PDB file of C-alpha atoms in Angstrom:
ATOM      1  CA  MET O   5      78.359 105.645 122.228  1.00 56.00           C
ATOM      2  CA  THR O   6      80.267 108.890 122.646  1.00 55.00           C
ATOM      3  CA  SER O   7      82.604 111.215 120.729  1.00 57.00           C
ATOM      4  CA  ASP O   8      83.551 113.172 123.866  1.00 60.00           C
ATOM      5  CA  PRO O   9      87.019 112.144 125.179  1.00 56.00           C
ATOM      6  CA  ALA O  10      86.090 113.097 128.758  1.00 64.00           C
ATOM      7  CA  GLU O  11      82.960 110.964 128.621  1.00 65.00           C
ATOM      8  CA  ALA O  12      84.949 108.106 127.075  1.00 60.00           C
ATOM      9  CA  ALA O  13      87.374 108.294 130.007  1.00 60.00           C
ATOM     10  CA  HIS O  14      84.458 108.165 132.443  1.00 62.00           C
ATOM     11  CA  VAL O  15      82.977 105.123 130.668  1.00 62.00           C
ATOM     12  CA  TYR O  16      86.264 103.240 130.984  1.00 62.00           C
ATOM     13  CA  GLU O  17      86.654 104.104 134.660  1.00 65.00           C
ATOM     14  CA  VAL O  18      83.118 102.895 135.417  1.00 63.00           C
ATOM     15  CA  THR O  19      83.551  99.771 133.280  1.00 65.00           C
ATOM     16  CA  TYR O  20      86.984  98.600 134.377  1.00 66.00           C
ATOM     17  CA  GLY O  21      87.516 100.280 137.757  1.00 62.00           C
ATOM     18  CA  GLN O  22      88.689 103.480 139.374  1.00 56.00           C
ATOM     19  CA  GLY O  23      92.326 102.489 138.832  1.00 61.00           C
ATOM     20  CA  VAL O  24      91.948 103.057 135.080  1.00 65.00           C
ATOM     21  CA  ARG O  25      93.220 106.399 133.790  1.00 66.00           C
ATOM     22  CA  LEU O  26      92.381 107.136 130.193  1.00 58.00           C
ATOM     23  CA  ALA O  27      93.604 109.866 127.867  1.00 62.00           C
ATOM     24  CA  ALA O  28      91.639 110.252 124.637  1.00 55.00           C
ATOM     25  CA  VAL O  29      92.228 112.595 121.713  1.00 56.00           C
ATOM     26  CA  ALA O  30      89.089 113.853 119.986  1.00 53.00           C
ATOM     27  CA  THR O  31      88.787 112.842 116.326  1.00 56.00           C
ATOM     28  CA  GLY O  32      85.110 113.547 115.736  1.00 56.00           C
ATOM     29  CA  ARG O  33      84.453 109.809 115.636  1.00 61.00           C
ATOM     30  CA  PRO O  34      82.838 107.853 118.473  1.00 70.00           C
ATOM     31  CA  LEU O  35      83.846 105.307 121.054  1.00 74.00           C
ATOM     32  CA  ARG O  36      81.198 102.586 121.247  1.00 82.00           C
ATOM     33  CA  HIS O  37      80.971 100.124 124.118  1.00 83.00           C
ATOM     34  CA  SER O  38      78.272  97.504 124.667  1.00 86.00           C
ATOM     35  CA  ARG O  39      78.263  94.894 127.420  1.00 87.00           C
ATOM     36  CA  TRP O  40      76.481  91.712 128.440  1.00 88.00           C
ATOM     37  CA  ASN O  41      76.554  91.741 132.240  1.00 87.00           C
ATOM     38  CA  ALA O  42      76.471  88.279 133.792  1.00 88.00           C
ATOM     39  CA  GLY O  43      77.531  89.310 137.292  1.00 85.00           C
ATOM     40  CA  ALA O  44      80.914  87.626 137.736  1.00 91.00           C
ATOM     41  CA  TYR O  45      81.847  88.025 134.088  1.00 94.00           C
ATOM     42  CA  PHE O  46      81.184  90.444 131.241  1.00 92.00           C
ATOM     43  CA  LEU O  47      81.138  90.076 127.462  1.00 94.00           C
ATOM     44  CA  ASP O  48      82.127  93.365 125.817  1.00 92.00           C
ATOM     45  CA  ASP O  49      81.989  94.689 122.256  1.00 92.00           C
ATOM     46  CA  ILE O  50      84.182  97.774 121.852  1.00 88.00           C
ATOM     47  CA  SER O  51      84.852 100.089 118.914  1.00 88.00           C
ATOM     48  CA  VAL O  52      87.541 102.745 119.476  1.00 81.00           C
ATOM     49  CA  ASN O  53      87.784 105.384 116.749  1.00 80.00           C
ATOM     50  CA  MET O  54      89.773 107.909 118.747  1.00 73.00           C
ATOM     51  CA  ASP O  55      93.390 107.928 119.856  1.00 79.00           C
ATOM     52  CA  LEU O  56      93.215 106.187 123.221  1.00 78.00           C
ATOM     53  CA  ARG O  57      95.864 105.786 125.933  1.00 83.00           C
ATOM     54  CA  VAL O  58      95.120 103.757 129.063  1.00 84.00           C
ATOM     55  CA  ASN O  59      97.152 103.551 132.274  1.00 87.00           C
ATOM     56  CA  ALA O  60      95.739 101.113 134.792  1.00 87.00           C
ATOM     57  CA  GLU O  61      96.443 100.201 138.372  1.00 89.00           C
ATOM     58  CA  PRO O  62      96.006  96.455 139.062  1.00 90.00           C
ATOM     59  CA  LEU O  63      92.539  95.661 137.753  1.00 87.00           C
ATOM     60  CA  GLY O  64      91.863  92.771 140.112  1.00 89.00           C
ATOM     61  CA  ASN O  65      90.145  90.895 137.304  1.00 92.00           C
ATOM     62  CA  LEU O  66      91.124  89.099 134.129  1.00 94.00           C
ATOM     63  CA  VAL O  67      90.587  90.705 130.705  1.00 94.00           C
ATOM     64  CA  ILE O  68      91.027  88.777 127.450  1.00 96.00           C
ATOM     65  CA  THR O  69      90.831  90.706 124.174  1.00 95.00           C
ATOM     66  CA  ALA O  70      90.243  89.666 120.559  1.00 96.00           C
ATOM     67  CA  PRO O  71      90.585  92.458 117.939  1.00 95.00           C
ATOM     68  CA  ARG O  72      88.365  92.193 114.866  1.00 95.00           C
ATOM     69  CA  ARG O  73      89.854  95.261 113.145  1.00 94.00           C
ATOM     70  CA  GLY O  74      92.944  97.344 113.813  1.00 93.00           C
ATOM     71  CA  TYR O  75      95.672  96.926 116.421  1.00 93.00           C
ATOM     72  CA  TYR O  76      96.257  97.823 120.023  1.00 93.00           C
ATOM     73  CA  GLY O  77      99.447  97.767 122.055  1.00 95.00           C
ATOM     74  CA  HIS O  78      99.826  96.777 125.689  1.00 96.00           C
ATOM     75  CA  ARG O  79     102.634  96.757 128.223  1.00 95.00           C
ATOM     76  CA  CYS O  80     102.726  94.858 131.516  1.00 96.00           C
ATOM     77  CA  ASP O  81     105.190  92.761 133.526  1.00 94.00           C
ATOM     78  CA  GLY O  82     108.008  93.291 131.018  1.00 94.00           C
ATOM     79  CA  ILE O  83     105.869  92.309 128.012  1.00 94.00           C
ATOM     80  CA  ASP O  84     105.421  94.963 125.307  1.00 95.00           C
ATOM     81  CA  GLU O  85     103.562  93.876 122.172  1.00 96.00           C
ATOM     82  CA  LEU O  86     100.956  94.627 119.499  1.00 96.00           C
ATOM     83  CA  VAL O  87      97.774  92.584 119.149  1.00 96.00           C
ATOM     84  CA  GLY O  88      95.920  92.556 115.832  1.00 95.00           C
ATOM     85  CA  PRO O  89      92.968  91.015 113.951  1.00 96.00           C
ATOM     86  CA  GLY O  90      92.491  87.312 114.498  1.00 94.00           C
ATOM     87  CA  GLU O  91      94.695  87.288 117.601  1.00 96.00           C
ATOM     88  CA  LEU O  92      93.899  86.763 121.280  1.00 96.00           C
ATOM     89  CA  ALA O  93      95.681  88.174 124.295  1.00 97.00           C
ATOM     90  CA  VAL O  94      95.401  88.589 128.034  1.00 97.00           C
ATOM     91  CA  LEU O  95      95.451  92.349 128.571  1.00 94.00           C
ATOM     92  CA  PHE O  96      97.389  92.608 131.886  1.00 94.00           C
ATOM     93  CA  GLN O  97      98.454  90.477 134.816  1.00 95.00           C
ATOM     94  CA  PRO O  98      95.444  90.805 137.173  1.00 93.00           C
ATOM     95  CA  ASP O  99      97.534  92.029 140.121  1.00 93.00           C
ATOM     96  CA  LEU O 100     100.000  94.292 138.269  1.00 95.00           C
ATOM     97  CA  PRO O 101      99.678  97.739 136.661  1.00 93.00           C
ATOM     98  CA  GLY O 102      99.746  98.064 132.881  1.00 93.00           C
ATOM     99  CA  SER O 103      99.196 100.404 129.979  1.00 92.00           C
ATOM    100  CA  SER O 104      97.671 100.147 126.515  1.00 91.00           C
ATOM    101  CA  TRP O 105      97.139 102.301 123.444  1.00 88.00           C
ATOM    102  CA  SER O 106      94.899 102.022 120.399  1.00 87.00           C
ATOM    103  CA  CYS O 107      93.291 103.921 117.543  1.00 82.00           C
ATOM    104  CA  ASP O 108      90.690 102.713 115.070  1.00 86.00           C
ATOM    105  CA  VAL O 109      90.260  99.288 116.594  1.00 90.00           C
ATOM    106  CA  GLU O 110      87.235  97.046 117.062  1.00 93.00           C
ATOM    107  CA  LEU O 111      87.489  94.195 119.521  1.00 93.00           C
ATOM    108  CA  ASP O 112      85.640  91.726 121.692  1.00 94.00           C
ATOM    109  CA  SER O 113      86.708  91.306 125.288  1.00 94.00           C
ATOM    110  CA  VAL O 114      85.835  88.964 128.126  1.00 96.00           C
ATOM    111  CA  VAL O 115      86.210  90.190 131.710  1.00 94.00           C
ATOM    112  CA  LEU O 116      86.366  87.493 134.405  1.00 96.00           C
ATOM    113  CA  ASP O 117      86.175  88.085 138.131  1.00 94.00           C
ATOM    114  CA  LEU O 118      89.003  86.243 139.869  1.00 92.00           C
ATOM    115  CA  SER O 119      86.450  84.388 141.983  1.00 91.00           C
ATOM    116  CA  LEU O 120      85.736  82.332 138.853  1.00 92.00           C
ATOM    117  CA  ILE O 121      89.376  81.263 138.725  1.00 91.00           C
ATOM    118  CA  ASP O 122      89.075  80.090 142.332  1.00 87.00           C
ATOM    119  CA  LYS O 123      86.042  78.027 141.350  1.00 88.00           C
ATOM    120  CA  VAL O 124      87.917  76.033 138.729  1.00 88.00           C
ATOM    121  CA  ALA O 125      91.567  75.988 139.831  1.00 82.00           C
ATOM    122  CA  ARG O 126      92.166  76.696 143.516  1.00 68.00           C
ATOM    123  CA  ALA O 127      91.113  73.578 145.407  1.00 57.00           C
ATOM    124  CA  ASP O 128      94.396  71.915 146.378  1.00 60.00           C
ATOM    125  CA  PRO O 129      94.410  72.015 150.200  1.00 54.00           C
ATOM    126  CA  ASP O 130      98.187  71.439 150.357  1.00 56.00           C
ATOM    127  CA  ARG O 131      99.209  74.417 148.208  1.00 59.00           C
ATOM    128  CA  PRO O 132      99.199  78.096 149.202  1.00 55.00           C
ATOM    129  CA  VAL O 133      97.216  80.433 146.975  1.00 64.00           C
ATOM    130  CA  ALA O 134      99.582  82.493 144.807  1.00 76.00           C
ATOM    131  CA  PRO O 135      98.575  85.444 142.611  1.00 86.00           C
ATOM    132  CA  LEU O 136      97.351  84.340 139.204  1.00 91.00           C
ATOM    133  CA  ARG O 137     100.141  84.970 136.686  1.00 93.00           C
ATOM    134  CA  PHE O 138     100.570  84.297 132.973  1.00 96.00           C
ATOM    135  CA  SER O 139     103.981  83.421 131.553  1.00 95.00           C
ATOM    136  CA  SER O 140     102.749  84.634 128.173  1.00 96.00           C
ATOM    137  CA  PHE O 141      99.752  86.749 127.202  1.00 97.00           C
ATOM    138  CA  ARG O 142      99.255  84.676 124.032  1.00 97.00           C
ATOM    139  CA  PRO O 143      97.495  81.293 123.581  1.00 98.00           C
ATOM    140  CA  ILE O 144      99.516  78.111 123.874  1.00 97.00           C
ATOM    141  CA  SER O 145      98.377  77.007 120.379  1.00 97.00           C
ATOM    142  CA  ALA O 146      96.065  77.860 117.486  1.00 96.00           C
ATOM    143  CA  ASP O 147      93.793  74.965 118.497  1.00 97.00           C
ATOM    144  CA  ALA O 148      93.514  76.320 122.044  1.00 97.00           C
ATOM    145  CA  ALA O 149      92.646  79.771 120.677  1.00 97.00           C
ATOM    146  CA  TRP O 150      89.943  78.245 118.454  1.00 97.00           C
ATOM    147  CA  ARG O 151      88.421  76.351 121.391  1.00 97.00           C
ATOM    148  CA  TRP O 152      88.420  79.540 123.485  1.00 97.00           C
ATOM    149  CA  ARG O 153      86.559  81.412 120.745  1.00 97.00           C
ATOM    150  CA  GLN O 154      83.980  78.636 120.465  1.00 97.00           C
ATOM    151  CA  THR O 155      83.463  78.769 124.226  1.00 96.00           C
ATOM    152  CA  VAL O 156      82.904  82.531 124.074  1.00 96.00           C
ATOM    153  CA  LYS O 157      80.403  82.114 121.228  1.00 95.00           C
ATOM    154  CA  TYR O 158      78.491  79.617 123.331  1.00 93.00           C
ATOM    155  CA  ALA O 159      78.594  81.964 126.332  1.00 93.00           C
ATOM    156  CA  GLU O 160      77.295  84.841 124.192  1.00 91.00           C
ATOM    157  CA  SER O 161      74.425  82.722 122.892  1.00 90.00           C
ATOM    158  CA  VAL O 162      73.437  81.633 126.404  1.00 89.00           C
ATOM    159  CA  VAL O 163      73.721  85.058 128.047  1.00 85.00           C
ATOM    160  CA  SER O 164      71.835  86.805 125.234  1.00 82.00           C
ATOM    161  CA  ALA O 165      69.088  84.164 125.334  1.00 80.00           C
ATOM    162  CA  VAL O 166      68.582  84.152 129.099  1.00 71.00           C
ATOM    163  CA  GLY O 167      68.937  87.873 129.748  1.00 66.00           C
ATOM    164  CA  GLY O 168      72.219  88.498 131.539  1.00 58.00           C
ATOM    165  CA  ALA O 169      72.480  88.967 135.291  1.00 54.00           C
ATOM    166  CA  SER O 170      68.747  88.327 135.850  1.00 56.00           C
ATOM    167  CA  ALA O 171      68.979  84.758 134.528  1.00 75.00           C
ATOM    168  CA  SER O 172      69.179  81.498 136.457  1.00 86.00           C
ATOM    169  CA  PRO O 173      72.206  81.489 138.798  1.00 89.00           C
ATOM    170  CA  LEU O 174      72.928  77.860 137.888  1.00 93.00           C
ATOM    171  CA  VAL O 175      73.039  78.664 134.154  1.00 92.00           C
ATOM    172  CA  LEU O 176      75.188  81.770 134.584  1.00 92.00           C
ATOM    173  CA  GLY O 177      77.468  80.046 137.094  1.00 93.00           C
ATOM    174  CA  GLY O 178      78.024  77.102 134.777  1.00 93.00           C
ATOM    175  CA  VAL O 179      78.884  79.381 131.858  1.00 94.00           C
ATOM    176  CA  GLY O 180      81.246  81.426 134.048  1.00 95.00           C
ATOM    177  CA  ARG O 181      83.154  78.346 135.165  1.00 94.00           C
ATOM    178  CA  LEU O 182      83.311  77.180 131.559  1.00 95.00           C
ATOM    179  CA  LEU O 183      84.835  80.505 130.471  1.00 96.00           C
ATOM    180  CA  ALA O 184      87.335  80.449 133.338  1.00 96.00           C
ATOM    181  CA  ALA O 185      88.393  76.860 132.622  1.00 94.00           C
ATOM    182  CA  ALA O 186      88.741  77.589 128.898  1.00 96.00           C
ATOM    183  CA  THR O 187      90.867  80.643 129.647  1.00 97.00           C
ATOM    184  CA  LEU O 188      93.218  78.713 131.935  1.00 95.00           C
ATOM    185  CA  ALA O 189      93.519  75.991 129.293  1.00 94.00           C
ATOM    186  CA  THR O 190      94.294  78.553 126.581  1.00 97.00           C
ATOM    187  CA  PHE O 191      96.915  80.829 128.166  1.00 97.00           C
ATOM    188  CA  PRO O 192      99.992  79.506 130.065  1.00 95.00           C
ATOM    189  CA  ASN O 193      99.585  80.215 133.763  1.00 93.00           C
ATOM    190  CA  ASN O 194     100.465  79.127 137.288  1.00 89.00           C
ATOM    191  CA  ALA O 195      96.948  78.034 138.313  1.00 84.00           C
ATOM    192  CA  VAL O 196      96.881  74.756 136.388  1.00 70.00           C
ATOM    193  CA  ARG O 197      98.247  72.028 138.655  1.00 66.00           C
ATOM    194  CA  GLU O 198      99.825  68.734 137.724  1.00 60.00           C
ATOM    195  CA  GLU O 199      98.452  65.552 139.256  1.00 63.00           C
ATOM    196  CA  ARG O 200      99.663  64.936 142.818  1.00 68.00           C
ATOM    197  CA  PRO O 201     101.000  61.511 143.799  1.00 67.00           C
ATOM    198  CA  GLY O 202      98.353  61.442 146.551  1.00 70.00           C
ATOM    199  CA  ASP O 203      95.409  61.967 144.165  1.00 73.00           C
ATOM    200  CA  ARG O 204      95.153  58.281 143.280  1.00 71.00           C
ATOM    201  CA  ALA O 205      95.352  57.230 146.924  1.00 75.00           C
ATOM    202  CA  ASP O 206      92.621  59.758 147.797  1.00 77.00           C
ATOM    203  CA  ALA O 207      90.241  58.341 145.187  1.00 74.00           C
ATOM    204  CA  HIS O 208      88.705  55.907 147.674  1.00 89.00           C
ATOM    205  CA  PRO O 209      85.068  55.153 148.637  1.00 91.00           C
ATOM    206  CA  GLY O 210      85.129  57.683 151.498  1.00 92.00           C
ATOM    207  CA  THR O 211      85.943  60.493 149.057  1.00 93.00           C
ATOM    208  CA  LEU O 212      83.117  59.335 146.792  1.00 95.00           C
ATOM    209  CA  ARG O 213      80.621  59.205 149.687  1.00 95.00           C
ATOM    210  CA  ARG O 214      81.491  62.726 150.834  1.00 96.00           C
ATOM    211  CA  ALA O 215      81.291  64.059 147.284  1.00 96.00           C
ATOM    212  CA  ILE O 216      77.910  62.445 146.635  1.00 97.00           C
ATOM    213  CA  ALA O 217      76.487  63.684 149.939  1.00 98.00           C
ATOM    214  CA  PHE O 218      77.554  67.230 149.078  1.00 98.00           C
ATOM    215  CA  ILE O 219      76.144  67.051 145.551  1.00 98.00           C
ATOM    216  CA  GLU O 220      72.782  65.699 146.680  1.00 97.00           C
ATOM    217  CA  SER O 221      72.377  68.284 149.443  1.00 97.00           C
ATOM    218  CA  HIS O 222      73.575  71.259 147.345  1.00 97.00           C
ATOM    219  CA  ALA O 223      72.267  70.448 143.860  1.00 97.00           C
ATOM    220  CA  GLY O 224      70.168  73.611 143.847  1.00 96.00           C
ATOM    221  CA  ALA O 225      73.200  75.822 144.501  1.00 96.00           C
ATOM    222  CA  ASP O 226      75.740  77.149 142.013  1.00 94.00           C
ATOM    223  CA  ILE O 227      78.443  74.522 142.629  1.00 95.00           C
ATOM    224  CA  GLY O 228      81.186  73.025 140.503  1.00 94.00           C
ATOM    225  CA  LEU O 229      84.001  70.519 140.708  1.00 93.00           C
ATOM    226  CA  VAL O 230      86.166  72.658 143.000  1.00 91.00           C
ATOM    227  CA  ASP O 231      83.303  73.034 145.497  1.00 94.00           C
ATOM    228  CA  ILE O 232      82.725  69.281 145.465  1.00 95.00           C
ATOM    229  CA  ALA O 233      86.425  68.608 146.030  1.00 92.00           C
ATOM    230  CA  ARG O 234      86.597  71.049 148.929  1.00 91.00           C
ATOM    231  CA  ALA O 235      83.608  69.366 150.569  1.00 94.00           C
ATOM    232  CA  ALA O 236      85.282  65.981 150.091  1.00 92.00           C
ATOM    233  CA  ALA O 237      88.525  67.359 151.609  1.00 90.00           C
ATOM    234  CA  THR O 238      90.637  66.482 148.588  1.00 89.00           C
ATOM    235  CA  THR O 239      91.538  67.706 145.096  1.00 88.00           C
ATOM    236  CA  PRO O 240      89.398  67.834 141.942  1.00 89.00           C
ATOM    237  CA  ARG O 241      91.564  65.153 140.313  1.00 89.00           C
ATOM    238  CA  ALA O 242      91.056  62.797 143.231  1.00 91.00           C
ATOM    239  CA  VAL O 243      87.279  63.349 143.050  1.00 93.00           C
ATOM    240  CA  GLN O 244      87.259  62.680 139.311  1.00 92.00           C
ATOM    241  CA  LEU O 245      89.286  59.509 139.771  1.00 92.00           C
ATOM    242  CA  ALA O 246      86.911  58.302 142.499  1.00 94.00           C
ATOM    243  CA  PHE O 247      83.835  58.793 140.285  1.00 96.00           C
ATOM    244  CA  ARG O 248      85.453  57.153 137.266  1.00 93.00           C
ATOM    245  CA  ARG O 249      86.766  54.160 139.187  1.00 93.00           C
ATOM    246  CA  GLN O 250      83.664  53.416 141.215  1.00 93.00           C
ATOM    247  CA  LEU O 251      80.738  54.737 139.161  1.00 94.00           C
ATOM    248  CA  GLY O 252      82.120  54.987 135.634  1.00 95.00           C
ATOM    249  CA  THR O 253      81.107  58.629 135.336  1.00 96.00           C
ATOM    250  CA  THR O 254      82.337  62.094 136.347  1.00 96.00           C
ATOM    251  CA  ALA O 255      81.377  64.273 139.283  1.00 96.00           C
ATOM    252  CA  LEU O 256      79.751  66.878 137.040  1.00 96.00           C
ATOM    253  CA  ALA O 257      77.836  64.240 135.080  1.00 96.00           C
ATOM    254  CA  TYR O 258      76.539  62.921 138.415  1.00 97.00           C
ATOM    255  CA  LEU O 259      75.547  66.471 139.406  1.00 98.00           C
ATOM    256  CA  ARG O 260      73.664  66.931 136.107  1.00 97.00           C
ATOM    257  CA  ARG O 261      71.799  63.661 136.662  1.00 97.00           C
ATOM    258  CA  VAL O 262      70.765  64.691 140.182  1.00 98.00           C
ATOM    259  CA  ARG O 263      69.529  68.031 138.824  1.00 98.00           C
ATOM    260  CA  LEU O 264      67.692  66.249 136.014  1.00 98.00           C
ATOM    261  CA  ASP O 265      65.874  64.105 138.606  1.00 98.00           C
ATOM    262  CA  LEU O 266      64.954  67.234 140.574  1.00 98.00           C
ATOM    263  CA  ALA O 267      63.676  68.903 137.414  1.00 97.00           C
ATOM    264  CA  ARG O 268      61.504  65.841 136.744  1.00 97.00           C
ATOM    265  CA  GLN O 269      60.103  66.032 140.254  1.00 97.00           C
ATOM    266  CA  GLU O 270      59.232  69.690 139.761  1.00 96.00           C
ATOM    267  CA  LEU O 271      57.530  68.991 136.429  1.00 96.00           C
ATOM    268  CA  SER O 272      55.575  66.112 137.998  1.00 94.00           C
ATOM    269  CA  ARG O 273      54.345  68.317 140.877  1.00 94.00           C
ATOM    270  CA  ALA O 274      53.216  71.210 138.668  1.00 91.00           C
ATOM    271  CA  ALA O 275      49.531  72.103 138.780  1.00 88.00           C
ATOM    272  CA  PRO O 276      47.557  73.266 135.728  1.00 84.00           C
ATOM    273  CA  GLY O 277      47.731  77.031 135.332  1.00 83.00           C
ATOM    274  CA  ASP O 278      50.506  77.603 137.880  1.00 88.00           C
ATOM    275  CA  GLY O 279      52.836  79.021 135.224  1.00 88.00           C
ATOM    276  CA  THR O 280      55.315  76.159 135.180  1.00 92.00           C
ATOM    277  CA  THR O 281      57.098  75.767 131.838  1.00 93.00           C
ATOM    278  CA  VAL O 282      59.654  73.259 130.610  1.00 94.00           C
ATOM    279  CA  ALA O 283      62.095  76.041 129.700  1.00 92.00           C
ATOM    280  CA  GLY O 284      61.728  77.652 133.110  1.00 92.00           C
ATOM    281  CA  VAL O 285      62.311  74.405 134.994  1.00 95.00           C
ATOM    282  CA  ALA O 286      65.281  73.537 132.762  1.00 94.00           C
ATOM    283  CA  ALA O 287      66.936  76.901 133.417  1.00 92.00           C
ATOM    284  CA  ARG O 288      66.242  76.751 137.146  1.00 93.00           C
ATOM    285  CA  TRP O 289      68.184  73.469 137.323  1.00 96.00           C
ATOM    286  CA  GLY O 290      71.098  74.680 135.220  1.00 94.00           C
ATOM    287  CA  PHE O 291      70.155  73.506 131.720  1.00 93.00           C
ATOM    288  CA  ALA O 292      70.689  76.487 129.429  1.00 89.00           C
ATOM    289  CA  ASP O 293      69.287  74.996 126.198  1.00 88.00           C
ATOM    290  CA  PRO O 294      65.703  73.666 126.439  1.00 89.00           C
ATOM    291  CA  ARG O 295      66.196  71.486 123.356  1.00 92.00           C
ATOM    292  CA  ARG O 296      69.266  69.757 124.754  1.00 93.00           C
ATOM    293  CA  PHE O 297      67.438  69.423 128.066  1.00 95.00           C
ATOM    294  CA  ALA O 298      64.540  67.722 126.259  1.00 96.00           C
ATOM    295  CA  ASP O 299      66.912  65.348 124.444  1.00 96.00           C
ATOM    296  CA  ARG O 300      68.658  64.394 127.687  1.00 96.00           C
ATOM    297  CA  TYR O 301      65.305  64.005 129.453  1.00 96.00           C
ATOM    298  CA  LEU O 302      63.919  61.747 126.706  1.00 97.00           C
ATOM    299  CA  ALA O 303      67.036  59.569 126.699  1.00 96.00           C
ATOM    300  CA  THR O 304      66.868  59.190 130.500  1.00 96.00           C
ATOM    301  CA  TYR O 305      63.139  58.783 131.175  1.00 96.00           C
ATOM    302  CA  GLY O 306      61.700  57.671 127.834  1.00 96.00           C
ATOM    303  CA  GLU O 307      59.371  60.644 127.483  1.00 95.00           C
ATOM    304  CA  LEU O 308      59.624  64.344 126.718  1.00 96.00           C
ATOM    305  CA  PRO O 309      59.485  66.797 129.630  1.00 96.00           C
ATOM    306  CA  GLY O 310      56.336  68.391 128.199  1.00 94.00           C
ATOM    307  CA  ARG O 311      54.505  65.072 128.580  1.00 94.00           C
ATOM    308  CA  THR O 312      55.554  64.851 132.233  1.00 94.00           C
ATOM    309  CA  LEU O 313      54.365  68.418 132.779  1.00 90.00           C
ATOM    310  CA  HIS O 314      50.932  67.969 131.198  1.00 88.00           C
ATOM    311  CA  ARG O 315      50.230  64.450 132.375  1.00 78.00           C
TER     312      ARG O 315
END
C-alpha cells in the first residue's frame, strides 16, 4: 500500500513490466495492490484511490479486469471504452500498446502468461501461429462472464489453499490451463479453432496408442490436452474423438485415472513415520481438493485413501 505517486509508478512497472509508464496524481489516499503469484499466472486485488494514467508498451501477457467499484477507461487497437462495476474486460491486446486511466476504482485482475494460451489452444500442426487477438474486449455473453467468474473463484480458493508458486506444479498447471481455457471461451478471439475435416479421420487406434503411451510415461509432468495432441502428432479434437470412440472417456479423464493409480501406489508404499499424508500425495498428483480426491478414490477402489495409507 502506498500514497506516494512515484512509488505507485514503481509498483506498476515491477508488476506489469518495464514497458508500463504510469502517471499518478497525489490525493492523500493510497494505492493498494495485493497479488497471488502462481508462476505463469497472477491473481490481483487492486484499489486505486489516486488519479492514475497508464501508457503501456505491448505487455506480452493477457490481463483481464473486473471492477468492483468505480470505473476505468482503456484504449487499444481502435477500441476506446469505459469498464464499470459488474463488468469484465480484456485490458489490451497482448502484442499492442495501450493506455488506461482510473480514479477511485477497486478491481480484481487476472494476468496470464501467453504460454498458458499455447497450452490450451495452439496445437494444430497445419496452422501457423498468429498473435493472439481479441475482436472485442467484452465477454461473448452474460453466461460466459458468469462461468469465467466462477473459474476465477475456484482458482483463488486453490491458490490460497496451496500457497501460490510453492505449491504442486501439477495443481498450479491444471488451474492455469483452466483459467486460460475459460478466458478463450469467454472473450471472442482468433485462437479458438473450428473442427478440421481431418480430425475425424485422425481419430484412429494409432492416435489413441500414441496418446496413451505419452500419458503413461509423462503422468508426473505438468501436461494437458495440447501436450498429448502434440505427442500424438494430431489435434486436440482428434485426440478427444479417439478416446471417446474407442474408450468411452476423454484424454484428461484417462490422465486423471493414471495419476489416481500412481497416487494409490505411493500411498501403498508409504512407511510408518515417513511423513506421507493423503493431502500431500493428492496434491503431488494434481488433485487440488483432498475431499474430492477421497471421493474419487473411494468410488474407484472401494476404500478411502487414508485406509490404504495406514494399512
